[in-house]
Amino acid sequence: VAGLGNSSVTPDSLGPRVLNNLQVTRHLKVQYGDEFWQGKTMPVISGIAPGVMAQTGMETAEILKGIIKETNPDLIIAIDALAARSVKRLGTTIQLTDTGIHPGSGVGNHRHSLTEESLGVPVMAIGVPTVVGAAAIVHDTVTTLIRALSDNMETKGMGDFVENLNSDEQYDLIRELLEPEFGPLYVTPPDIDETVKELSFTISEGIHMTFLGQEVS
């Protein structure tokens, strides 16, 4: 289990906090051997919080490749905080995928991808949106405004150009207008510390239920 992110930045600390709640077991097999493990239903789980490149000077993919070479895992579970494309998904959505993850891509900070092709083992990614860009907030606002204008007969013809664009085109247009003036601005809710705390516990307990056969406490 790889807890991605910066533990010193609350919105980006989801991955490391999940590891704090996770029950790792690999050291038991290493210490007591295969005889100790016989007859037990627990899988061998290990965890790492590789930090971010500004802290380590290394890509997360480089760190994981070294760990994979030494420990030969069957599966990588990568947990990371995401940037939401809609305010409604902020802190309310847990995204699961088996196609890997591209750290930092949501905030324009592209790093080496963590995929089965790049790491050589299957990668399950778990992500939660904890920040939202200013462009996404404006996009949601404009969408609501267009809907309100369309419902009013007197203003029905206003905003036809924007309304005829699809969602991605609207978002790109708004971002192109905003970023030269304000830069790539991202915001997070005021209660993000409590949100990350609860989500990290929920995700760790989900992993326990799935791989350790334990019930959520």
GROMACS .gro file of C-alpha atoms in nm, residues 2-9 11-16 49-53 55 60 79-81 103:
model
   25
    2ALA     CA    1   0.151   0.330  -0.112
    3GLY     CA    2   0.018   0.638   0.069
    4LEU     CA    3   0.096   0.917  -0.173
    5GLY     CA    4   0.107   1.284  -0.081
    6ASN     CA    5   0.259   1.532   0.162
    7SER     CA    6   0.179   1.457   0.525
    8SER     CA    7   0.256   1.820   0.619
    9VAL     CA    8  -0.020   1.959   0.394
   11PRO     CA    9  -0.551   1.834   0.186
   12ASP     CA   10  -0.263   1.623   0.049
   13SER     CA   11  -0.215   1.402   0.354
   14LEU     CA   12  -0.482   1.140   0.278
   15GLY     CA   13  -0.240   0.869   0.167
   16PRO     CA   14   0.002   0.893   0.463
   49ALA     CA   15   0.457   0.676   0.245
   50PRO     CA   16   0.711   0.785  -0.019
   51GLY     CA   17   0.654   1.158   0.033
   52VAL     CA   18   0.673   1.406  -0.252
   53MET     CA   19   0.956   1.496  -0.485
   55GLN     CA   20   1.098   1.627   0.012
   60THR     CA   21   0.742   0.822  -0.640
   79ILE     CA   22  -0.389   0.608  -0.234
   80ASP     CA   23  -0.384   0.977  -0.321
   81ALA     CA   24  -0.575   1.303  -0.283
  103PRO     CA   25   0.035   1.172  -0.931
   0.00000   0.00000   0.00000
